[in-house]
mmCIF file of C-alpha atoms in Angstrom:
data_model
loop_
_atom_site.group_PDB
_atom_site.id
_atom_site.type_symbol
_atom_site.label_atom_id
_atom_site.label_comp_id
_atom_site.label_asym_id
_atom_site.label_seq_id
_atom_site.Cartn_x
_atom_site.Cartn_y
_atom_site.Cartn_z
ATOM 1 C CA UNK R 260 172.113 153.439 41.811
ATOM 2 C CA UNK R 261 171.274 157.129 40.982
ATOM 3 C CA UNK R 262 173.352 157.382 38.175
ATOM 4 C CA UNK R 263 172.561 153.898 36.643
ATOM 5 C CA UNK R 264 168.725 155.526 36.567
ATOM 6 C CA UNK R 265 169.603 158.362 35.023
ATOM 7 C CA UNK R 266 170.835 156.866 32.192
ATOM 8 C CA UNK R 267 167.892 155.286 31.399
ATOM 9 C CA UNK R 268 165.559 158.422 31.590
ATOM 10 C CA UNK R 269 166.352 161.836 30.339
ATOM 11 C CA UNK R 270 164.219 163.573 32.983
ATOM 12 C CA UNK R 271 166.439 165.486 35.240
ATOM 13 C CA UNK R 272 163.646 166.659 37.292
ATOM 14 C CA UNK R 273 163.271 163.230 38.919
ATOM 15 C CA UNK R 274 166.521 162.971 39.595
ATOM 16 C CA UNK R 275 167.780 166.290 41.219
ATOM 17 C CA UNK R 276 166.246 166.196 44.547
ATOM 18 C CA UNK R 277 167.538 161.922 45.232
ATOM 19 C CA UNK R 278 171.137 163.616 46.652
ATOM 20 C CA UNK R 279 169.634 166.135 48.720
ATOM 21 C CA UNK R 280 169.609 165.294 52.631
ATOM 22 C CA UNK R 281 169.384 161.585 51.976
ATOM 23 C CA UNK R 282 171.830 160.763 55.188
ATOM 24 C CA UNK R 283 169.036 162.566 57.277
ATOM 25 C CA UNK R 284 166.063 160.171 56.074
ATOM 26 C CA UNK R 285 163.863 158.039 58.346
ATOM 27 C CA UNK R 286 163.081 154.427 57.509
ATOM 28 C CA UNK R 287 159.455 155.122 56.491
ATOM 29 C CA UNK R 288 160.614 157.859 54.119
ATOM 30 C CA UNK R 289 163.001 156.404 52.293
ATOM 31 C CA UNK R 290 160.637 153.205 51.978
ATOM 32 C CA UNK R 291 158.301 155.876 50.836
ATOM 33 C CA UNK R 292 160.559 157.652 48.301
ATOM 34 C CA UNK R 293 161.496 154.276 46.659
ATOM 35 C CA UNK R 294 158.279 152.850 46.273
ATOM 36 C CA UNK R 295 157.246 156.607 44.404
ATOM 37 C CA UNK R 296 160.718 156.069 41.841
ATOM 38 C CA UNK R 297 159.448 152.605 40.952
ATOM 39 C CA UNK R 298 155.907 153.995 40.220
ATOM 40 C CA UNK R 299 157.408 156.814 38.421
ATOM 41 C CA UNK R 300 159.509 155.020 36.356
ATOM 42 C CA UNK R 301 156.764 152.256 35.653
ATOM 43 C CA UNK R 302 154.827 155.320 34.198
ATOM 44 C CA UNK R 303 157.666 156.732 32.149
ATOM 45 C CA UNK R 304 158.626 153.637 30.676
ATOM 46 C CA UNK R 305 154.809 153.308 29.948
ATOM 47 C CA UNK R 306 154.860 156.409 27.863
ATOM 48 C CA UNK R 307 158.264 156.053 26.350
ATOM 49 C CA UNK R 308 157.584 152.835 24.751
ATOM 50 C CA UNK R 309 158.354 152.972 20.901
ATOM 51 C CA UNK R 310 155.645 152.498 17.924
ATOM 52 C CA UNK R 311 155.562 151.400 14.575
ATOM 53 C CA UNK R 312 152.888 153.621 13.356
ATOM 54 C CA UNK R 313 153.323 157.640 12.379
ATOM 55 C CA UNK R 314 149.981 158.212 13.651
ATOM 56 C CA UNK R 315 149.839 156.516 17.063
ATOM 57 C CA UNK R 316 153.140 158.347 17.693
ATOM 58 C CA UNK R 317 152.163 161.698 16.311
ATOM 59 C CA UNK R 318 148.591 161.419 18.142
ATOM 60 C CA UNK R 319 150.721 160.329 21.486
ATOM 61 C CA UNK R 320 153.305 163.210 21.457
ATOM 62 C CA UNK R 321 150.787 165.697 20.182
ATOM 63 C CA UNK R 322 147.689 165.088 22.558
ATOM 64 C CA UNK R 323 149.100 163.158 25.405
ATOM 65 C CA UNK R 324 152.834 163.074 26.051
ATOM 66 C CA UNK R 325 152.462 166.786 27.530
ATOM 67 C CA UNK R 326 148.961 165.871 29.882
ATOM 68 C CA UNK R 327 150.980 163.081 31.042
ATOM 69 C CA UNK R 328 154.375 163.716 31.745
ATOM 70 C CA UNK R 329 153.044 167.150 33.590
ATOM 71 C CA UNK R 330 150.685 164.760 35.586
ATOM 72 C CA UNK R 331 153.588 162.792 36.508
ATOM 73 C CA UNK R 332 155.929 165.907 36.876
ATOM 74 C CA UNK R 333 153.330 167.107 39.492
ATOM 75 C CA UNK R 334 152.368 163.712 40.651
ATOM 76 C CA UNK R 335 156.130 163.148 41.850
ATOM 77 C CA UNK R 336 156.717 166.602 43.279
ATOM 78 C CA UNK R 337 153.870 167.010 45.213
ATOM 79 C CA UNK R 338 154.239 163.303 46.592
ATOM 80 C CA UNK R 339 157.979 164.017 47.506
ATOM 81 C CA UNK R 340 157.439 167.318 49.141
ATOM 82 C CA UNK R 341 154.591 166.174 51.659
ATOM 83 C CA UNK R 342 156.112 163.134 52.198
ATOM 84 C CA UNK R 343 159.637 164.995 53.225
ATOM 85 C CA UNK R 344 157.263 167.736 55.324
ATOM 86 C CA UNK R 345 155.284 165.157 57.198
ATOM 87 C CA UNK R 346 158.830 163.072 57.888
ATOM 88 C CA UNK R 347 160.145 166.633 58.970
ATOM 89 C CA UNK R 348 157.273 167.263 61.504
ATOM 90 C CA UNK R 349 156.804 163.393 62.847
ATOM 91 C CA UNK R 350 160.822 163.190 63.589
ATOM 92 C CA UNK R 351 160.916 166.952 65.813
ATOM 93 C CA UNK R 352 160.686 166.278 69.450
ATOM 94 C CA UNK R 353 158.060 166.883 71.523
ATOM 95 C CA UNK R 354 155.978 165.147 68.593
ATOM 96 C CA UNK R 355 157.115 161.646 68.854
ATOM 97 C CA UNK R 356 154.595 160.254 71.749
ATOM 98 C CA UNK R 357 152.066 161.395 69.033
ATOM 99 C CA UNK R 358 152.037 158.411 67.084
ATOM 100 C CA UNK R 359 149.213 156.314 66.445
ATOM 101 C CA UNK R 360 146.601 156.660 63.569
ATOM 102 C CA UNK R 361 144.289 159.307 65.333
ATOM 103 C CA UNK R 362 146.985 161.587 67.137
ATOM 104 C CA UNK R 363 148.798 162.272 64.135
ATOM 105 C CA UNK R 364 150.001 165.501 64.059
ATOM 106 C CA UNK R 365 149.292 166.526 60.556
ATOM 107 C CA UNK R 366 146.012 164.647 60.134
ATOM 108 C CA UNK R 367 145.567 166.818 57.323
ATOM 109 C CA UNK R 368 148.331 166.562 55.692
ATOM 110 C CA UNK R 369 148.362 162.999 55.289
ATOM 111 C CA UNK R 370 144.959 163.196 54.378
ATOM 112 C CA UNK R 371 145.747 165.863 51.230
ATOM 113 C CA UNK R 372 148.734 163.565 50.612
ATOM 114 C CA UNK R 373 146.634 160.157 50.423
ATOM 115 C CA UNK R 374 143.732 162.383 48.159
ATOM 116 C CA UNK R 375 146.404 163.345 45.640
ATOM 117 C CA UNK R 376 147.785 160.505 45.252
ATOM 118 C CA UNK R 377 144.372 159.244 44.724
ATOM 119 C CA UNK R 378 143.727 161.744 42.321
ATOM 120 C CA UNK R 379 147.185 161.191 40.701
ATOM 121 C CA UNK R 380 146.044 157.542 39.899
ATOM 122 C CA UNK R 381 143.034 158.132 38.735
ATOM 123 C CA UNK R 382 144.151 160.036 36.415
ATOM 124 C CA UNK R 383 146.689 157.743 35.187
ATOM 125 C CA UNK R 384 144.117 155.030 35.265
ATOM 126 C CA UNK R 385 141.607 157.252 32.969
ATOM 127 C CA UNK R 386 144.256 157.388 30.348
ATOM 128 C CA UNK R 387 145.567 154.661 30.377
ATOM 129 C CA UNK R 388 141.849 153.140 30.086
ATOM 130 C CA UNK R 389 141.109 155.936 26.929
ATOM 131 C CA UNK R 390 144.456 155.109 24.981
ATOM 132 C CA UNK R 391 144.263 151.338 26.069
ATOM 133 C CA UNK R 392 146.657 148.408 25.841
ATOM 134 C CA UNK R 393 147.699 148.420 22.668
ATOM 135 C CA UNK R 394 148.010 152.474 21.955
ATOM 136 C CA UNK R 395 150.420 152.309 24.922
ATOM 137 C CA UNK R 396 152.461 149.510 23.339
ATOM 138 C CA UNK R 397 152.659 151.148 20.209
ATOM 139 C CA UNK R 398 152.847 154.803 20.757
ATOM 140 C CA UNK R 399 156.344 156.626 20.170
ATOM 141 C CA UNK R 400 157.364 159.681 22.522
ATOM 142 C CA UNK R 401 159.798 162.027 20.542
ATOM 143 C CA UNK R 402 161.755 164.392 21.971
ATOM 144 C CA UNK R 403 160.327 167.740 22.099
ATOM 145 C CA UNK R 404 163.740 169.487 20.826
ATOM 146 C CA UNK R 405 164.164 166.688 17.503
ATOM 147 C CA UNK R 406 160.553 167.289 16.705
ATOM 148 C CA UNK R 407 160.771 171.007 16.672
ATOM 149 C CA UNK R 408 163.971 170.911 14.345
ATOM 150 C CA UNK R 409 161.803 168.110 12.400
ATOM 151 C CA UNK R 410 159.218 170.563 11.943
ATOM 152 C CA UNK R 411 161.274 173.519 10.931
ATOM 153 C CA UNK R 412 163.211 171.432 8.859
ATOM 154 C CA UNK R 413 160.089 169.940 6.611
ATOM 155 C CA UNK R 414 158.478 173.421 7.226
ATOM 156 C CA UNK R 415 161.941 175.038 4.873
ATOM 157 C CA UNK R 416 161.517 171.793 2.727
ATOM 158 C CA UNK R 417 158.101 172.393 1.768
ATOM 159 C CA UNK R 418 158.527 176.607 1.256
ATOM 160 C CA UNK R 419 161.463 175.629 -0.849
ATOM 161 C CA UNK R 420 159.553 173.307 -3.088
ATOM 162 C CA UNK R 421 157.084 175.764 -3.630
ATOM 163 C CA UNK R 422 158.885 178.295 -4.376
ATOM 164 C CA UNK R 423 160.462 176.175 -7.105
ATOM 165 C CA UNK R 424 156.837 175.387 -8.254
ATOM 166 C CA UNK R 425 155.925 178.621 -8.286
ATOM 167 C CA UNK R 426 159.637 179.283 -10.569
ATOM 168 C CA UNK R 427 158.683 176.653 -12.944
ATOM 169 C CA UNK R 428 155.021 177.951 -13.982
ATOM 170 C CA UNK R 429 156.682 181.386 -14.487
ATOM 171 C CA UNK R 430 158.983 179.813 -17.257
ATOM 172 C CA UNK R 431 156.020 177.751 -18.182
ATOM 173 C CA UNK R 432 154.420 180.729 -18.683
ATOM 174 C CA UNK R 433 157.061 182.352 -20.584
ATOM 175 C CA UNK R 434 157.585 179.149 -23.188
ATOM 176 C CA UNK R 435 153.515 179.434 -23.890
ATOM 177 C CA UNK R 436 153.609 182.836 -24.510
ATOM 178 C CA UNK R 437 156.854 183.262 -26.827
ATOM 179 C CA UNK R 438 155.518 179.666 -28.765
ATOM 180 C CA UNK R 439 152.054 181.683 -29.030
ATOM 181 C CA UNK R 440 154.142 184.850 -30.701
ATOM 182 C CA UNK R 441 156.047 182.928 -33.121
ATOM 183 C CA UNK R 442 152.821 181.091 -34.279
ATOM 184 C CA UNK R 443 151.551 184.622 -35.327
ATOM 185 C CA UNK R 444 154.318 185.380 -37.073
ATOM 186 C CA UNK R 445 154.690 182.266 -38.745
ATOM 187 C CA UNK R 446 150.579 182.442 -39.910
ATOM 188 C CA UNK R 447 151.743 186.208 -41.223
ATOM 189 C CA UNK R 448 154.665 184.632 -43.105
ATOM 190 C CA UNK R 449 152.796 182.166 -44.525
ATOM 191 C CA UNK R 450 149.853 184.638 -46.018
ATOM 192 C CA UNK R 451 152.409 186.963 -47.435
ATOM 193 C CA UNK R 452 153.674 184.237 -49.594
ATOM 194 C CA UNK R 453 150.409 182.176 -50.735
ATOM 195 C CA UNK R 454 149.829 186.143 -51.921
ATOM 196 C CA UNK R 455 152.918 185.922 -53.757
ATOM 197 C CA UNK R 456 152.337 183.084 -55.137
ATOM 198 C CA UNK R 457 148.829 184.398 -55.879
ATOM 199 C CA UNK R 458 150.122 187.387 -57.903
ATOM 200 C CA UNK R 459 152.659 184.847 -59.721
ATOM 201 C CA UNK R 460 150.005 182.783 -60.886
ATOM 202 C CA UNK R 461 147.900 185.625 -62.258
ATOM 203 C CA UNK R 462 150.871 187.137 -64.279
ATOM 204 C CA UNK R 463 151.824 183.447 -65.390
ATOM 205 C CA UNK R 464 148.141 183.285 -66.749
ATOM 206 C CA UNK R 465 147.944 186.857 -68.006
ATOM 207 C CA UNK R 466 151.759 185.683 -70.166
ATOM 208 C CA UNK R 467 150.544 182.831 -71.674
ATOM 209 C CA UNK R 468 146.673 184.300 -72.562
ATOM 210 C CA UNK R 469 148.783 187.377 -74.587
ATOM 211 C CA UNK R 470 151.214 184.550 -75.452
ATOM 212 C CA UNK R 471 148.602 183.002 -77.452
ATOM 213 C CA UNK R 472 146.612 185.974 -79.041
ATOM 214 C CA UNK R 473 150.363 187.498 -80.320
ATOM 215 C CA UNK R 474 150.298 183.672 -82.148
ATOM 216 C CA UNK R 475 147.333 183.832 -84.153
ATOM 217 C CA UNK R 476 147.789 187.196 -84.945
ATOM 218 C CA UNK R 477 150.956 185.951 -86.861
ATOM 219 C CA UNK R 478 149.411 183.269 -88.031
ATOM 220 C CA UNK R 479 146.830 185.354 -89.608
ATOM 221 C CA UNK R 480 149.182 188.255 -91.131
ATOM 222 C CA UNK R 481 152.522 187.057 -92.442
ATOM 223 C CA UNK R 482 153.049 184.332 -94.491
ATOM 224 C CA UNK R 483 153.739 180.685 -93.804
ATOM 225 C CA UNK R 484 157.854 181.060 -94.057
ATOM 226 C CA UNK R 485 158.107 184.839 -93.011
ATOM 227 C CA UNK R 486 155.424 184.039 -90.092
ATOM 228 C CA UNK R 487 158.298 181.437 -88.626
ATOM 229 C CA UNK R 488 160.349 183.774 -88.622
ATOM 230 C CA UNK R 489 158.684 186.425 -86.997
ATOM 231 C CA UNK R 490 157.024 184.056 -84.630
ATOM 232 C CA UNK R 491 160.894 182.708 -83.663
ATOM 233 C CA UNK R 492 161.580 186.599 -83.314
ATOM 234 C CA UNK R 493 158.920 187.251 -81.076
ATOM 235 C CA UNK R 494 158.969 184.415 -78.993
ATOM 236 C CA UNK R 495 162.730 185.267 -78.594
ATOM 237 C CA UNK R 496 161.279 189.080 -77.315
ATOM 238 C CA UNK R 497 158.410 186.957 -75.262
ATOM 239 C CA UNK R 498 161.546 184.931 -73.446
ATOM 240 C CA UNK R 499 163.613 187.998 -73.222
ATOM 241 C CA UNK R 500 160.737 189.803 -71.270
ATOM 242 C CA UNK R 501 160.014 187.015 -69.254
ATOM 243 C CA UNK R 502 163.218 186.395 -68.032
ATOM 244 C CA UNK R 503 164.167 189.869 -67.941
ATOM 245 C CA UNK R 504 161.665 192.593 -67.455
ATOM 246 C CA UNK R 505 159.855 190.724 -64.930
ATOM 247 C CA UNK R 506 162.820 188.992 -63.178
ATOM 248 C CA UNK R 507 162.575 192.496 -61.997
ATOM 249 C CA UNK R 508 159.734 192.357 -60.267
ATOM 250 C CA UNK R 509 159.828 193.086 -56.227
ATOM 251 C CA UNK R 510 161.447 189.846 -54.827
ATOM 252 C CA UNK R 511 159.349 187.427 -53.361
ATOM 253 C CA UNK R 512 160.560 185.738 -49.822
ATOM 254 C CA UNK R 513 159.975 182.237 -49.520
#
């Protein structure tokens, strides 16, 4: 019977004192002992009930699962060891003829016993009262040792994602400030040639205004036939220049 209740509750400290001097145990004691394990395990079953919502369970292991299980941790221990004390001194002899309600020999022991079991219940009542029906029926208990590695576990999760944040606006910042360089030096690429192309306009205008002055000056001086030729002749020197004297000018980078 021991072993079919510890399998259905992980709490060893319940169940490490049921083998110890159980062939020595008076009627009233055991009575007494099995009517605390069915209250016990009424309570634990209580609080190990499963939820459905992450904040009834996280609000039940966080505030209350410790309160209560030490309540009933202390609730159970103290009950067992006065009740195995009081067994101890009502069985030795010389005590037995002091039975009845007023000749007890520990009056006040049974009288601490009944108050904190009293107490005990109260307390339970009280909280069961604040978290009511329906927190109890829905509230989750997780183990301690699965939450803790839950913990850690989101706790490396969510250093790791930052520091992967924090990675990416470093080469964020990077991109931004190499795109903001090359801008530059594209806008200084692009004024050095609308200068170029500046000067070349200038000189295009400066050819074509001497162009036409070196015409009417022939038209003025030679004859009709010779001033053909001379103007073929010149225009051949004009072409000649243009192409050749200032194909030598500094090269222009488009």
């Amino acid at each position: 019977m021991v072993e079919a209740k510890k399998k259905e509750s992980p709490h060893s400290w319940w169940f490490d004192s049921h083998s110890k001097g159980s062939s020595n145990r008076s009627p009233w004691l055991q009575t007494t002992l099995a009517e605390l394990d069915e209250k016990t395990r009424t309570m634990l079953q209580l609080i190990e009930e499963d939820a459905d919502s992450f904040a009834q369970r996280a609000e039940m292991y966080y505030k209350k699962r410790p309160e209560l299980i030490s309540m009933v941790e202390d609730f159970y221990r103290t009950h067992r060891s006065l009740a195995e004390r009081y067994d101890l001194v009502k069985t030795e002899p010389g005590t037995r003829l002091l039975s009845s309600p007023w000749s007890s020999p520990l009056p006040f022991t049974k009288y601490r016993l009944e108050k904190s079991l009293s107490l005990s219940e109260r307390a339970y009542d009280s909280y069961s009262e604040a978290c009511g029906p329906e927190e109890s029926d829905e509230s989750e208990v997780d183990d301690p040792e699965e939450e803790d590695v839950g913990s850690e576990t989101e706790q490396v999760s969510v250093g790791a994602r930052d520091e992967q944040l924090m990675r990416l606006e470093e080469q964020v910042g990077r991109l931004k400030e190499e795109n903001e360089a090359r801008r530059v030096q594209l806008e200084q690429k692009d004024e050095e040639k609308r200068e170029v192309i500046r000067q070349l306009s200038r000189a295009m205008d400066l050819l074509r205004e001497e162009n036409a002055e070196l015409r009417e000056r022939l038209v003025k001086k030679i004859p009709k036939k010779e001033s053909q030729l001379e103007y073929n002749k010149l225009k051949e020197n004009f072409l000649g220049r243009l192409f050749n004297g200032f194909g030598k000018s500094p090269a222009i980078a488009l």
